[in-house]
Amino acid sequence: MTRRRVLPGLRLALGVTLLYAAIIIVLPLGALVFKAASLGPEDYWRIVSSGRALASYRVTVLSALAATAFNLVFGMALAWVLVRYRFPGKRFVDALVDLPFALPTAVAGIALTTLFAPNGWFGEPLAAIGVTVAYTPLGIMVAMAFTSLPFIVRTVQPVLEDLDPALEEAAQTLGGSDASIFVRVILPLLAPALLAGVSLSFARSLGEFGAIIFIAGNQPFETEITALLAFIRLEEYDYQAAAAIASVLLITAFLMLAVTNLLQARALRYTARG
Amino acid sequence: MSTVEIRGVSKRYGSVAALDDVSLEFADGEFFGLLGPSGSGKTTLLRSIAGFVEPDRGSIHVGGEEIARVPIYRRDIGMVFQNYALFPHMSVSDNIAFGLSVRGIGREEIRARVEDALKLVRLEGYGERRPRQLSGGQQQRVALARAVVSRPRVLLLDEPLGALDKNLRQQMQIELKQIQRLVGITTVLVTHDQEEALTLSDRIAVFNQGRVIQAGTPGEIYDSPRSAFVADFMGEANFFIGRVARRQGDEMQIVLDDGAAVMASGPSRLAENAAVRLVVRPEKMSISASEASIPPHHANRLAATVEQVVFMGSSITYRLNCAGAEVSVYQQNQDPPRAAEGGAVWISWRATDTIPVDD
């Protein structure tokens, strides 16, 4: 046990890690829960189940679901193309995938709003065929999809790269058509990565704020997301209500993480390398 | 079960000819080995039969049918891959059943045939396990069961035992051969291991640089190599260079570069005075301490000095210096060693064991 390691010993490393986790993660979340808990059950329930709050959950969750579903298909296709094909500009496209991570979300929001505004590059032709994106739930979806795309691409890509091409060849010689190979061999092997990507993408969409408020229009009951509602309560100095609404987002995120981890542990039991 | 005919197949990758006008025929039920160094084209030919490689020229017929335009999934060809390529997320049974279920065969029949296949590879009771819970040898057997369960017309084996350690490999060779005899499927084996090719194959084709250098039974390839390449690639070979001094029917006297005379016996196209390269296998040679103790039927005898004696267990390898050339001789570990390092000895062999080869 006296083997020397590059980094200093367990006590120091663990101490720093735990301290950091406590200050950065646990403390703010604890304060939030504490604030929300100071409300008392009846008031808490009244705030989190008010009509406006419920409408905001609906808008947020439905948009996030739609954005994630879109990213599931498009992100997987993008990962597939980046792994399986060689084409000019591939490295550029590969780098472009990370842009939503790097771009300030407000910049993304303004850019998307400019594009999709009724007189924007995309907005105008879309308006001609009767589709309005800006200031509708569709706009929220577009903003969510934009900011969360890298999650699915970047979780699927490495798994796809490691996928032994002989597996597909074996399935082909065994008589599998392209469709049956995709459904029965490739998809199940990608499932853990897809699940991780989907849950990260969904969680990010639930919590996205900066990119959405510019394009959403922010009409209560129509295009108001939960994060914005919490922000509005905060601006009204109603800290407890803000904390209560935020705690709903927090609990949802925690539940999702737990479920995802459970599912992943199950899926990985057999596919992970021994 | 089918014959396979390969006619004039060529395939180029850029300026490299992976296959250069290859023609071979595999008989129904035959176990055919494709042998050669890496990059010699054997794997390209195997993958052309499977359908992963599209030849530039030539044709491949399976059971009389040209398969160039048949998609891979309808070629009805079983294949065992080098690293098995088992589906990690499926049980052993589901792996074996895959080929049957994508063909829409009924549940009951699939169950029965998977059971039979498990029995064939002696893995009864392992059906519910996952591939990664099995040892390398067991995974190899699952891959074999999966490849033969749908009774394909041809079975392709791509270095199937390459990932196993030596003892297991030898055991699996015997098993593989038994199973192939039992199911009787025309089988094509790709390997770079000459011993594996000799053990398993009914016939062998030796590849080099995209061409078939020689094809024949293991005995023909080993005992009558036509070229120095084949002689050297199939086991160890001692080379001598000389000139044909006299020829009488099948009997030939060759004078080596150092003046010693060697007899060769057997059909040959060589004319008198032609330069020739000779091959003698190490196990065909004997070592004698004195000229008087040379076996009487050994027409060839050369003086040599022992440089190294290597004890191999079942045999002993002598490295000798014979007029400047290095010669290896294998002796069964039956008699006591006949020479010590540094000792002067005689090496001898029969005229029929001298093989003239092309360069």
CSV table of N, CA, C and O in Angstrom, one decimal, chain A residues 164 166-167 169-177 180 184-185 188-189 269-274, chain B residues 47 52 72-73 77 79 81 83 85-90 98-99 101-103 130 132-133 146:
chain,number,residue,atom,x,y,z
A,164,ASP,N,-17.7,-3.3,-32.5
A,164,ASP,CA,-17.0,-4.1,-33.4
A,164,ASP,C,-17.7,-4.3,-34.7
A,164,ASP,O,-18.8,-4.8,-34.7
A,166,ALA,N,-17.4,-6.4,-36.8
A,166,ALA,CA,-17.6,-7.9,-37.0
A,166,ALA,C,-19.0,-8.3,-36.5
A,166,ALA,O,-19.6,-9.2,-37.0
A,167,LEU,N,-19.6,-7.5,-35.5
A,167,LEU,CA,-20.9,-7.9,-35.0
A,167,LEU,C,-21.9,-7.7,-36.1
A,167,LEU,O,-22.8,-8.6,-36.3
A,169,GLU,N,-21.2,-7.7,-39.3
A,169,GLU,CA,-20.9,-8.7,-40.4
A,169,GLU,C,-21.5,-10.0,-40.0
A,169,GLU,O,-22.0,-10.7,-40.8
A,170,ALA,N,-21.3,-10.4,-38.7
A,170,ALA,CA,-21.8,-11.7,-38.3
A,170,ALA,C,-23.4,-11.7,-38.5
A,170,ALA,O,-23.9,-12.7,-39.0
A,171,ALA,N,-24.0,-10.7,-38.1
A,171,ALA,CA,-25.5,-10.6,-38.2
A,171,ALA,C,-25.9,-10.7,-39.7
A,171,ALA,O,-26.9,-11.3,-40.0
A,172,GLN,N,-25.1,-10.1,-40.6
A,172,GLN,CA,-25.4,-10.2,-42.0
A,172,GLN,C,-25.3,-11.6,-42.5
A,172,GLN,O,-26.1,-12.1,-43.2
A,173,THR,N,-24.2,-12.3,-42.2
A,173,THR,CA,-24.0,-13.6,-42.7
A,173,THR,C,-25.1,-14.5,-42.1
A,173,THR,O,-25.4,-15.5,-42.7
A,174,LEU,N,-25.6,-14.2,-40.9
A,174,LEU,CA,-26.6,-15.0,-40.3
A,174,LEU,C,-28.0,-14.8,-41.0
A,174,LEU,O,-29.0,-15.4,-40.6
A,175,GLY,N,-28.1,-13.9,-41.9
A,175,GLY,CA,-29.3,-13.6,-42.6
A,175,GLY,C,-30.1,-12.4,-42.2
A,175,GLY,O,-31.2,-12.2,-42.6
A,176,GLY,N,-29.5,-11.6,-41.4
A,176,GLY,CA,-30.2,-10.4,-40.9
A,176,GLY,C,-30.2,-9.3,-41.9
A,176,GLY,O,-29.2,-9.0,-42.6
A,177,SER,N,-31.4,-8.7,-42.2
A,177,SER,CA,-31.5,-7.6,-43.1
A,177,SER,C,-31.0,-6.3,-42.3
A,177,SER,O,-30.8,-6.4,-41.1
A,180,SER,N,-33.3,-5.4,-39.4
A,180,SER,CA,-33.3,-6.3,-38.3
A,180,SER,C,-32.0,-6.2,-37.5
A,180,SER,O,-32.0,-6.3,-36.3
A,184,ARG,N,-32.1,-5.2,-33.7
A,184,ARG,CA,-31.8,-6.3,-32.8
A,184,ARG,C,-30.3,-6.3,-32.3
A,184,ARG,O,-30.0,-7.0,-31.3
A,185,VAL,N,-29.4,-5.7,-33.0
A,185,VAL,CA,-28.0,-5.8,-32.6
A,185,VAL,C,-27.5,-4.4,-32.2
A,185,VAL,O,-27.0,-4.2,-31.1
A,188,PRO,N,-29.8,-2.2,-29.3
A,188,PRO,CA,-29.6,-2.7,-27.9
A,188,PRO,C,-28.2,-2.4,-27.4
A,188,PRO,O,-28.0,-2.1,-26.2
A,189,LEU,N,-27.2,-2.4,-28.2
A,189,LEU,CA,-25.8,-2.1,-27.8
A,189,LEU,C,-25.6,-0.7,-27.5
A,189,LEU,O,-24.8,-0.3,-26.7
A,269,ARG,N,-25.0,-4.4,-17.2
A,269,ARG,CA,-24.5,-5.6,-16.5
A,269,ARG,C,-23.8,-6.6,-17.5
A,269,ARG,O,-22.8,-7.2,-17.2
A,270,TYR,N,-24.4,-6.7,-18.7
A,270,TYR,CA,-23.9,-7.7,-19.6
A,270,TYR,C,-23.0,-7.2,-20.7
A,270,TYR,O,-22.3,-7.9,-21.3
A,271,THR,N,-23.3,-5.9,-21.0
A,271,THR,CA,-22.5,-5.4,-22.2
A,271,THR,C,-21.2,-4.9,-21.9
A,271,THR,O,-20.3,-4.8,-22.7
A,272,ALA,N,-21.0,-4.5,-20.6
A,272,ALA,CA,-19.7,-3.9,-20.3
A,272,ALA,C,-18.6,-5.0,-20.4
A,272,ALA,O,-18.9,-6.2,-20.3
A,273,ARG,N,-17.4,-4.5,-20.7
A,273,ARG,CA,-16.3,-5.5,-20.9
A,273,ARG,C,-16.0,-6.1,-19.5
A,273,ARG,O,-15.9,-5.4,-18.5
A,274,GLY,N,-15.7,-7.4,-19.5
A,274,GLY,CA,-15.5,-8.0,-18.2
A,274,GLY,C,-14.1,-7.8,-17.6
A,274,GLY,O,-13.3,-7.2,-18.1
B,47,ARG,N,-13.5,-13.2,-47.5
B,47,ARG,CA,-14.5,-12.1,-47.4
B,47,ARG,C,-15.2,-11.9,-48.7
B,47,ARG,O,-16.3,-11.3,-48.7
B,52,PHE,N,-18.4,-9.6,-48.2
B,52,PHE,CA,-18.0,-8.3,-47.6
B,52,PHE,C,-17.1,-7.6,-48.6
B,52,PHE,O,-16.8,-6.4,-48.5
B,72,ILE,N,-25.5,-10.3,-49.1
B,72,ILE,CA,-24.8,-11.1,-48.0
B,72,ILE,C,-25.9,-12.0,-47.3
B,72,ILE,O,-25.7,-13.2,-47.0
B,73,TYR,N,-27.0,-11.3,-46.9
B,73,TYR,CA,-27.9,-12.0,-46.0
B,73,TYR,C,-28.7,-13.1,-46.7
B,73,TYR,O,-29.4,-13.9,-46.0
B,77,ILE,N,-24.4,-18.5,-45.9
B,77,ILE,CA,-23.0,-18.9,-45.6
B,77,ILE,C,-22.8,-18.6,-44.2
B,77,ILE,O,-23.1,-17.5,-43.6
B,79,MET,N,-20.3,-18.1,-40.9
B,79,MET,CA,-19.0,-17.6,-40.7
B,79,MET,C,-18.6,-17.5,-39.2
B,79,MET,O,-19.4,-17.0,-38.4
B,81,PHE,N,-15.9,-15.7,-36.8
B,81,PHE,CA,-14.9,-14.5,-36.9
B,81,PHE,C,-13.8,-14.7,-35.9
B,81,PHE,O,-13.9,-15.5,-34.9
B,83,ASN,N,-12.5,-12.9,-33.6
B,83,ASN,CA,-12.8,-12.6,-32.1
B,83,ASN,C,-14.2,-13.0,-31.8
B,83,ASN,O,-14.8,-12.4,-30.9
B,85,ALA,N,-17.2,-12.4,-32.4
B,85,ALA,CA,-18.3,-11.5,-32.7
B,85,ALA,C,-19.6,-12.0,-32.2
B,85,ALA,O,-20.6,-11.9,-32.9
B,86,LEU,N,-19.6,-12.5,-31.0
B,86,LEU,CA,-20.9,-12.9,-30.3
B,86,LEU,C,-21.6,-11.6,-29.9
B,86,LEU,O,-21.0,-10.6,-29.5
B,87,PHE,N,-22.9,-11.6,-30.0
B,87,PHE,CA,-23.7,-10.5,-29.6
B,87,PHE,C,-23.7,-10.4,-28.0
B,87,PHE,O,-24.3,-11.3,-27.4
B,88,PRO,N,-23.0,-9.4,-27.5
B,88,PRO,CA,-22.8,-9.4,-26.0
B,88,PRO,C,-24.1,-9.2,-25.2
B,88,PRO,O,-24.2,-9.7,-24.0
B,89,HIS,N,-25.2,-8.7,-25.8
B,89,HIS,CA,-26.4,-8.4,-25.1
B,89,HIS,C,-27.3,-9.6,-25.1
B,89,HIS,O,-28.4,-9.5,-24.5
B,90,MET,N,-27.0,-10.6,-25.8
B,90,MET,CA,-27.9,-11.8,-26.0
B,90,MET,C,-27.3,-13.0,-25.2
B,90,MET,O,-26.1,-13.1,-25.1
B,98,PHE,N,-30.2,-16.5,-33.4
B,98,PHE,CA,-30.4,-15.3,-34.2
B,98,PHE,C,-30.7,-15.6,-35.7
B,98,PHE,O,-31.6,-15.1,-36.3
B,99,GLY,N,-29.8,-16.4,-36.3
B,99,GLY,CA,-30.0,-16.7,-37.7
B,99,GLY,C,-31.3,-17.4,-38.1
B,99,GLY,O,-31.8,-17.2,-39.2
B,101,SER,N,-34.2,-17.0,-36.2
B,101,SER,CA,-35.3,-16.2,-35.9
B,101,SER,C,-35.4,-15.1,-37.0
B,101,SER,O,-36.6,-14.7,-37.3
B,102,VAL,N,-34.3,-14.6,-37.5
B,102,VAL,CA,-34.5,-13.6,-38.6
B,102,VAL,C,-35.0,-14.2,-39.9
B,102,VAL,O,-35.5,-13.5,-40.7
B,103,ARG,N,-34.9,-15.5,-39.9
B,103,ARG,CA,-35.5,-16.2,-41.1
B,103,ARG,C,-36.9,-16.6,-40.9
B,103,ARG,O,-37.5,-17.3,-41.7
B,130,ARG,N,-24.4,-15.5,-20.6
B,130,ARG,CA,-24.1,-14.4,-21.5
B,130,ARG,C,-22.7,-14.7,-22.0
B,130,ARG,O,-21.9,-15.3,-21.3
B,132,ARG,N,-20.0,-13.1,-22.2
B,132,ARG,CA,-18.8,-12.7,-21.4
B,132,ARG,C,-18.7,-13.5,-20.1
B,132,ARG,O,-17.7,-13.4,-19.4
B,133,GLN,N,-19.6,-14.4,-19.8
B,133,GLN,CA,-19.5,-15.3,-18.7
B,133,GLN,C,-18.8,-16.6,-19.1
B,133,GLN,O,-18.7,-17.5,-18.3
B,146,ARG,N,-23.5,-21.1,-33.7
B,146,ARG,CA,-24.3,-20.1,-34.3
B,146,ARG,C,-24.1,-20.1,-35.8
B,146,ARG,O,-25.1,-19.9,-36.6
